[in-house]
Amino acid sequence: MATMEDVARLAGVSISTVSHVVNETRSVAPGTRERVIAAIEKTGYTGNVIARSLVTGGTKSIGVAMSLLANPHLAQLIHAIEAEATAAGYTVLLGDTLDHADGERAAVRKLQARRVDGMLLTPAPGDTTTLEQLARTNVPAVLVDRVSHKVKLDQVGPENIQSTSTLVSHLAAAGHRRIGFISGVEWMGASEERTLGYRLGLGRAGLRWDSNLVAGGGATHEDGVLALRRLLTVPERPTAVITGNGAMTAGAYREARAHGLEIGKEFAIVGHDEVDWADLVDPGITTMAHPVDEIGRTAVRLLLARLADPDTPPETVLLAPELVHRGSCGCR
Amino acid sequence: MATMEDVARLAGVSISTVSHVVNETRSVAPGTRERVIAAIEKTGYTGNVIARSLVTGGTKSIGVAMSLLANPHLAQLIHAIEAEATAAGYTVLLGDTLDHADGERAAVRKLQARRVDGMLLTPAPGDTTTLEQLARTNVPAVLVDRVSHKVKLDQVGPENIQSTSTLVSHLAAAGHRRIGFISGVEWMGASEERTLGYRLGLGRAGLRWDSNLVAGGGATHEDGVLALRRLLTVPERPTAVITGNGAMTAGAYREARAHGLEIGKEFAIVGHDEVDWADLVDPGITTMAHPVDEIGRTAVRLLLARLADPDTPPETVLLAPELVHRGSCGCR
DNA sequence: CTCCTCTCAGCAAACGCTTGCGTGACCCTA
DNA sequence: TAGGGTCACGCAAGCGTTTGCTGAGAGGAG
């Protein structure tokens, strides 16, 4: 592959001149410039990012460390991230956290060894040390999706409290008085927030909190099945239920059917988290769709902003999910 | 960040010795070795991949160029690729082809500029030049998912002919005589192959080919709806239908319901391509599940093999999908 | 005619590593 | 005791860029 030296020789100039015309980093006489450009053309010179990185210290690349399996919106998220990064001249390197602390540590290390300029990270559950290490090595990072107020880093994620509250309001407005909640796993801040939102929504609708109406602590399809099954046994059973994530929505939906409940008529289900099949079932599932694209893009923007100016205080951006209205809420 | 020089100074040895203990590239006296290791520990030295790359010429990275949006199994595929690559000490760089020729060209260029050791590529429709350019610059590449016999490169993808034939056999064995086929988009080799397999299956089952029973040329949910609608208007309408891809399966499923057909009883639907909600509807959808993980892993393996030995003839690996049996085929 | 100021461009020192080549030190055999 | 063979390790030349410094020449002002 052609190097700057080849170009320089062909154009009859020094290497530094070639560098300067390539980077437009100092003025070069028009004639010279043209000779260099012609030489570049002829040699097919493309530049060596590696060598450049060695001297500049930057790599124009960002690392993305998340669970490549556990995130249901991974493709969409990655797509948004890649697009935004590419637009800014950055390349995305991948690191799989495997959704646990060890994998996360390994992924972050690997990305650091690759000298990424910055990182996007969806922290694994139970992680503590990685974030510290990240801060210590001062590789700029922004947390995606799983936001925590304990951390002094840039963060982006979905807004959970108001949006869940909205879900409650929506159901209450349709006349429901007994609204169940199937919550997510305990250790996640998002779950707590959604539970809080649920409570808040109840209050706004003038309904009483009843711990019998809250089931959960899971994340899988099966968890959703079991949770709804339990909710359906309580006295004065709920006529509507809000689920904490996509998989559990599916489970609950299925279980409701299995109980012979007519979804959208006598029983309402609304979910948190958009799922791609929400439209394919009948009735379709009303959900709070997370602004996945927007989250991805914002994450990259925050990172680039930090790269540009490392000294601004960390920012936390909460993006509001949008209520996507389908049949399962039965509000017509 | 700590450099080899820092380590060397601290351990009281030369840089080259540090390099040799890090890479285990020549024997070092036990005592020295330990001092070096201690120094590495103390300095937190991690190695600089950039500098190493500059001298070795390799980057220990592979580029993945595909449409980050269009591929329904992206997450799973990327996960498999990343895992296999990481196990071999490689890092994955992403390039989005946007599923068209221009994007593809840009993605490949970008990855080449990053000096990836090799590339995994899912060619965009209508592409021609990129593949040639790829061959010319001799960056090793393997084609994923969209296999073409016109190309002399390593390739991995799903087997289409036999597997579609199997689908037909399955339906025929359940007593269906009029089996429809909703084919994919024309320009894709896979569609042709599946159509061929459909025909082959008919022959094997002793059924006649009837062009009225073939609809399609699409890829979306809507295409599936329309195709099935058309099939249901033909005289002696089909009692079963095979769909060419996941989205169209959904459309067909929905349309069948809309027509009041009882899926799994009077009407059978089987799909090509696993979809993650296949289990969530009732009856579940019987599909030919593509071995996505295996495809990803094989792709990386082929690439690494080629990196190790560039002179072996290109290999094409076709991986057989697996029939995942659920209710929609009605065969009990 | 001298001195200054510009413009244009080359020189060479990094950047952090790998690796071929050398050189002591030591031990063994003849 | 000399010659040969091993071991352990250091030296220094790159790898392809970027960039601070320097210098030559041209033109203008005094």
mmCIF file with all atom_site columns, N, CA and C (backbone and C1' of nucleotides) in Angstrom, chain A residues 14 16-17 26-29 32 54-55, chain C residues 7-12 14-17:
data_model
loop_
_atom_site.group_PDB
_atom_site.id
_atom_site.type_symbol
_atom_site.label_atom_id
_atom_site.label_alt_id
_atom_site.label_comp_id
_atom_site.label_asym_id
_atom_site.label_entity_id
_atom_site.label_seq_id
_atom_site.pdbx_PDB_ins_code
_atom_site.Cartn_x
_atom_site.Cartn_y
_atom_site.Cartn_z
_atom_site.occupancy
_atom_site.B_iso_or_equiv
_atom_site.pdbx_formal_charge
_atom_site.auth_seq_id
_atom_site.auth_comp_id
_atom_site.auth_asym_id
_atom_site.auth_atom_id
_atom_site.pdbx_PDB_model_num
ATOM 1   N N     . SER A 1 14 ? 8.440  17.090 -0.089 1.00 0.00 ? 14 SER A N     1
ATOM 2   C CA    . SER A 1 14 ? 8.777  16.354 1.124  1.00 0.00 ? 14 SER A CA    1
ATOM 3   C C     . SER A 1 14 ? 7.523  15.726 1.715  1.00 0.00 ? 14 SER A C     1
ATOM 4   N N     . SER A 1 16 ? 6.413  16.048 4.627  1.00 0.00 ? 16 SER A N     1
ATOM 5   C CA    . SER A 1 16 ? 5.612  16.962 5.437  1.00 0.00 ? 16 SER A CA    1
ATOM 6   C C     . SER A 1 16 ? 4.652  17.764 4.563  1.00 0.00 ? 16 SER A C     1
ATOM 7   N N     . THR A 1 17 ? 5.092  18.113 3.381  1.00 0.00 ? 17 THR A N     1
ATOM 8   C CA    . THR A 1 17 ? 4.193  18.837 2.487  1.00 0.00 ? 17 THR A CA    1
ATOM 9   C C     . THR A 1 17 ? 2.980  17.985 2.140  1.00 0.00 ? 17 THR A C     1
ATOM 10  N N     . ARG A 1 26 ? -1.635 23.573 6.658  1.00 0.00 ? 26 ARG A N     1
ATOM 11  C CA    . ARG A 1 26 ? -0.944 24.852 6.408  1.00 0.00 ? 26 ARG A CA    1
ATOM 12  C C     . ARG A 1 26 ? -1.021 25.115 4.919  1.00 0.00 ? 26 ARG A C     1
ATOM 13  N N     . SER A 1 27 ? -0.895 26.347 4.542  1.00 0.00 ? 27 SER A N     1
ATOM 14  C CA    . SER A 1 27 ? -1.127 26.664 3.133  1.00 0.00 ? 27 SER A CA    1
ATOM 15  C C     . SER A 1 27 ? 0.011  26.149 2.267  1.00 0.00 ? 27 SER A C     1
ATOM 16  N N     . VAL A 1 28 ? -0.371 25.660 1.113  1.00 0.00 ? 28 VAL A N     1
ATOM 17  C CA    . VAL A 1 28 ? 0.590  25.093 0.176  1.00 0.00 ? 28 VAL A CA    1
ATOM 18  C C     . VAL A 1 28 ? 0.351  25.775 -1.167 1.00 0.00 ? 28 VAL A C     1
ATOM 19  N N     . ALA A 1 29 ? 1.409  26.098 -1.848 1.00 0.00 ? 29 ALA A N     1
ATOM 20  C CA    . ALA A 1 29 ? 1.256  26.783 -3.144 1.00 0.00 ? 29 ALA A CA    1
ATOM 21  C C     . ALA A 1 29 ? 0.395  25.929 -4.072 1.00 0.00 ? 29 ALA A C     1
ATOM 22  N N     . THR A 1 32 ? 2.087  23.222 -6.260 1.00 0.00 ? 32 THR A N     1
ATOM 23  C CA    . THR A 1 32 ? 2.559  22.097 -5.455 1.00 0.00 ? 32 THR A CA    1
ATOM 24  C C     . THR A 1 32 ? 1.399  21.211 -5.031 1.00 0.00 ? 32 THR A C     1
ATOM 25  N N     . LEU A 1 54 ? -0.909 6.857  16.143 1.00 0.00 ? 54 LEU A N     1
ATOM 26  C CA    . LEU A 1 54 ? 0.251  6.743  17.025 1.00 0.00 ? 54 LEU A CA    1
ATOM 27  C C     . LEU A 1 54 ? 0.757  8.119  17.400 1.00 0.00 ? 54 LEU A C     1
ATOM 28  N N     . VAL A 1 55 ? 0.801  9.006  16.436 1.00 0.00 ? 55 VAL A N     1
ATOM 29  C CA    . VAL A 1 55 ? 1.351  10.309 16.768 1.00 0.00 ? 55 VAL A CA    1
ATOM 30  C C     . VAL A 1 55 ? 0.318  11.266 17.355 1.00 0.00 ? 55 VAL A C     1
ATOM 31  P P     . DT  C 2 7  ? 1.752  35.719 4.421  1.00 0.00 ? 7  DT  C P     1
ATOM 32  O "O5'" . DT  C 2 7  ? 2.520  34.796 3.363  1.00 0.00 ? 7  DT  C "O5'" 1
ATOM 33  C "C5'" . DT  C 2 7  ? 2.904  35.343 2.108  1.00 0.00 ? 7  DT  C "C5'" 1
ATOM 34  C "C4'" . DT  C 2 7  ? 3.542  34.248 1.277  1.00 0.00 ? 7  DT  C "C4'" 1
ATOM 35  C "C3'" . DT  C 2 7  ? 2.874  32.882 1.412  1.00 0.00 ? 7  DT  C "C3'" 1
ATOM 36  O "O3'" . DT  C 2 7  ? 2.841  32.287 0.125  1.00 0.00 ? 7  DT  C "O3'" 1
ATOM 37  C "C1'" . DT  C 2 7  ? 5.156  32.717 1.988  1.00 0.00 ? 7  DT  C "C1'" 1
ATOM 38  P P     . DC  C 2 8  ? 2.076  30.914 -0.109 1.00 0.00 ? 8  DC  C P     1
ATOM 39  O "O5'" . DC  C 2 8  ? 3.309  29.912 -0.102 1.00 0.00 ? 8  DC  C "O5'" 1
ATOM 40  C "C5'" . DC  C 2 8  ? 4.331  30.090 -1.093 1.00 0.00 ? 8  DC  C "C5'" 1
ATOM 41  C "C4'" . DC  C 2 8  ? 5.399  29.043 -0.915 1.00 0.00 ? 8  DC  C "C4'" 1
ATOM 42  C "C3'" . DC  C 2 8  ? 4.888  27.622 -0.705 1.00 0.00 ? 8  DC  C "C3'" 1
ATOM 43  O "O3'" . DC  C 2 8  ? 5.556  26.775 -1.610 1.00 0.00 ? 8  DC  C "O3'" 1
ATOM 44  C "C1'" . DC  C 2 8  ? 6.444  28.204 0.982  1.00 0.00 ? 8  DC  C "C1'" 1
ATOM 45  P P     . DA  C 2 9  ? 5.177  25.229 -1.712 1.00 0.00 ? 9  DA  C P     1
ATOM 46  O "O5'" . DA  C 2 9  ? 6.293  24.601 -0.793 1.00 0.00 ? 9  DA  C "O5'" 1
ATOM 47  C "C5'" . DA  C 2 9  ? 7.655  24.704 -1.214 1.00 0.00 ? 9  DA  C "C5'" 1
ATOM 48  C "C4'" . DA  C 2 9  ? 8.546  24.103 -0.170 1.00 0.00 ? 9  DA  C "C4'" 1
ATOM 49  C "C3'" . DA  C 2 9  ? 8.191  22.666 0.250  1.00 0.00 ? 9  DA  C "C3'" 1
ATOM 50  O "O3'" . DA  C 2 9  ? 9.377  21.935 0.291  1.00 0.00 ? 9  DA  C "O3'" 1
ATOM 51  C "C1'" . DA  C 2 9  ? 8.458  24.001 2.132  1.00 0.00 ? 9  DA  C "C1'" 1
ATOM 52  P P     . DG  C 2 10 ? 9.389  20.353 -0.026 1.00 0.00 ? 10 DG  C P     1
ATOM 53  O "O5'" . DG  C 2 10 ? 10.705 19.924 0.767  1.00 0.00 ? 10 DG  C "O5'" 1
ATOM 54  C "C5'" . DG  C 2 10 ? 11.894 20.674 0.559  1.00 0.00 ? 10 DG  C "C5'" 1
ATOM 55  C "C4'" . DG  C 2 10 ? 12.718 20.699 1.825  1.00 0.00 ? 10 DG  C "C4'" 1
ATOM 56  C "C3'" . DG  C 2 10 ? 12.915 19.324 2.474  1.00 0.00 ? 10 DG  C "C3'" 1
ATOM 57  O "O3'" . DG  C 2 10 ? 14.273 19.194 2.845  1.00 0.00 ? 10 DG  C "O3'" 1
ATOM 58  C "C1'" . DG  C 2 10 ? 12.015 20.827 4.060  1.00 0.00 ? 10 DG  C "C1'" 1
ATOM 59  P P     . DC  C 2 11 ? 14.853 17.754 3.210  1.00 0.00 ? 11 DC  C P     1
ATOM 60  O "O5'" . DC  C 2 11 ? 15.522 18.016 4.633  1.00 0.00 ? 11 DC  C "O5'" 1
ATOM 61  C "C5'" . DC  C 2 11 ? 15.316 19.254 5.303  1.00 0.00 ? 11 DC  C "C5'" 1
ATOM 62  C "C4'" . DC  C 2 11 ? 15.863 19.174 6.712  1.00 0.00 ? 11 DC  C "C4'" 1
ATOM 63  C "C3'" . DC  C 2 11 ? 16.206 17.773 7.203  1.00 0.00 ? 11 DC  C "C3'" 1
ATOM 64  O "O3'" . DC  C 2 11 ? 17.196 17.913 8.209  1.00 0.00 ? 11 DC  C "O3'" 1
ATOM 65  C "C1'" . DC  C 2 11 ? 14.312 18.576 8.366  1.00 0.00 ? 11 DC  C "C1'" 1
ATOM 66  P P     . DA  C 2 12 ? 17.966 16.642 8.759  1.00 0.00 ? 12 DA  C P     1
ATOM 67  O "O5'" . DA  C 2 12 ? 17.132 16.342 10.080 1.00 0.00 ? 12 DA  C "O5'" 1
ATOM 68  C "C5'" . DA  C 2 12 ? 16.931 17.414 11.014 1.00 0.00 ? 12 DA  C "C5'" 1
ATOM 69  C "C4'" . DA  C 2 12 ? 16.059 16.940 12.157 1.00 0.00 ? 12 DA  C "C4'" 1
ATOM 70  C "C3'" . DA  C 2 12 ? 16.272 15.488 12.585 1.00 0.00 ? 12 DA  C "C3'" 1
ATOM 71  O "O3'" . DA  C 2 12 ? 15.999 15.450 13.963 1.00 0.00 ? 12 DA  C "O3'" 1
ATOM 72  C "C1'" . DA  C 2 12 ? 14.075 15.741 11.950 1.00 0.00 ? 12 DA  C "C1'" 1
ATOM 73  P P     . DA  C 2 14 ? 12.888 14.057 20.419 1.00 0.00 ? 14 DA  C P     1
ATOM 74  O "O5'" . DA  C 2 14 ? 12.476 12.614 19.835 1.00 0.00 ? 14 DA  C "O5'" 1
ATOM 75  C "C5'" . DA  C 2 14 ? 11.491 11.856 20.460 1.00 0.00 ? 14 DA  C "C5'" 1
ATOM 76  C "C4'" . DA  C 2 14 ? 10.114 12.443 20.202 1.00 0.00 ? 14 DA  C "C4'" 1
ATOM 77  C "C3'" . DA  C 2 14 ? 9.040  11.407 20.528 1.00 0.00 ? 14 DA  C "C3'" 1
ATOM 78  O "O3'" . DA  C 2 14 ? 8.104  11.932 21.397 1.00 0.00 ? 14 DA  C "O3'" 1
ATOM 79  C "C1'" . DA  C 2 14 ? 8.864  12.138 18.242 1.00 0.00 ? 14 DA  C "C1'" 1
ATOM 80  P P     . DC  C 2 15 ? 7.703  11.031 22.655 1.00 0.00 ? 15 DC  C P     1
ATOM 81  O "O5'" . DC  C 2 15 ? 6.443  10.213 22.160 1.00 0.00 ? 15 DC  C "O5'" 1
ATOM 82  C "C5'" . DC  C 2 15 ? 5.357  10.833 21.501 1.00 0.00 ? 15 DC  C "C5'" 1
ATOM 83  C "C4'" . DC  C 2 15 ? 4.543  9.775  20.808 1.00 0.00 ? 15 DC  C "C4'" 1
ATOM 84  C "C3'" . DC  C 2 15 ? 4.784  8.371  21.351 1.00 0.00 ? 15 DC  C "C3'" 1
ATOM 85  O "O3'" . DC  C 2 15 ? 3.745  8.051  22.257 1.00 0.00 ? 15 DC  C "O3'" 1
ATOM 86  C "C1'" . DC  C 2 15 ? 4.731  8.420  18.934 1.00 0.00 ? 15 DC  C "C1'" 1
ATOM 87  P P     . DG  C 2 16 ? 4.174  7.452  23.701 1.00 0.00 ? 16 DG  C P     1
ATOM 88  O "O5'" . DG  C 2 16 ? 4.253  5.896  23.422 1.00 0.00 ? 16 DG  C "O5'" 1
ATOM 89  C "C5'" . DG  C 2 16 ? 3.099  5.252  22.920 1.00 0.00 ? 16 DG  C "C5'" 1
ATOM 90  C "C4'" . DG  C 2 16 ? 3.496  3.894  22.403 1.00 0.00 ? 16 DG  C "C4'" 1
ATOM 91  C "C3'" . DG  C 2 16 ? 4.298  3.045  23.378 1.00 0.00 ? 16 DG  C "C3'" 1
ATOM 92  O "O3'" . DG  C 2 16 ? 3.709  1.772  23.409 1.00 0.00 ? 16 DG  C "O3'" 1
ATOM 93  C "C1'" . DG  C 2 16 ? 5.401  3.131  21.314 1.00 0.00 ? 16 DG  C "C1'" 1
ATOM 94  P P     . DC  C 2 17 ? 4.244  0.616  24.359 1.00 0.00 ? 17 DC  C P     1
ATOM 95  O "O5'" . DC  C 2 17 ? 4.906  -0.377 23.299 1.00 0.00 ? 17 DC  C "O5'" 1
ATOM 96  C "C5'" . DC  C 2 17 ? 4.088  -1.221 22.579 1.00 0.00 ? 17 DC  C "C5'" 1
ATOM 97  C "C4'" . DC  C 2 17 ? 4.657  -1.479 21.214 1.00 0.00 ? 17 DC  C "C4'" 1
ATOM 98  C "C3'" . DC  C 2 17 ? 5.554  -2.693 21.104 1.00 0.00 ? 17 DC  C "C3'" 1
ATOM 99  O "O3'" . DC  C 2 17 ? 4.723  -3.799 20.762 1.00 0.00 ? 17 DC  C "O3'" 1
ATOM 100 C "C1'" . DC  C 2 17 ? 6.336  -0.834 19.783 1.00 0.00 ? 17 DC  C "C1'" 1
#
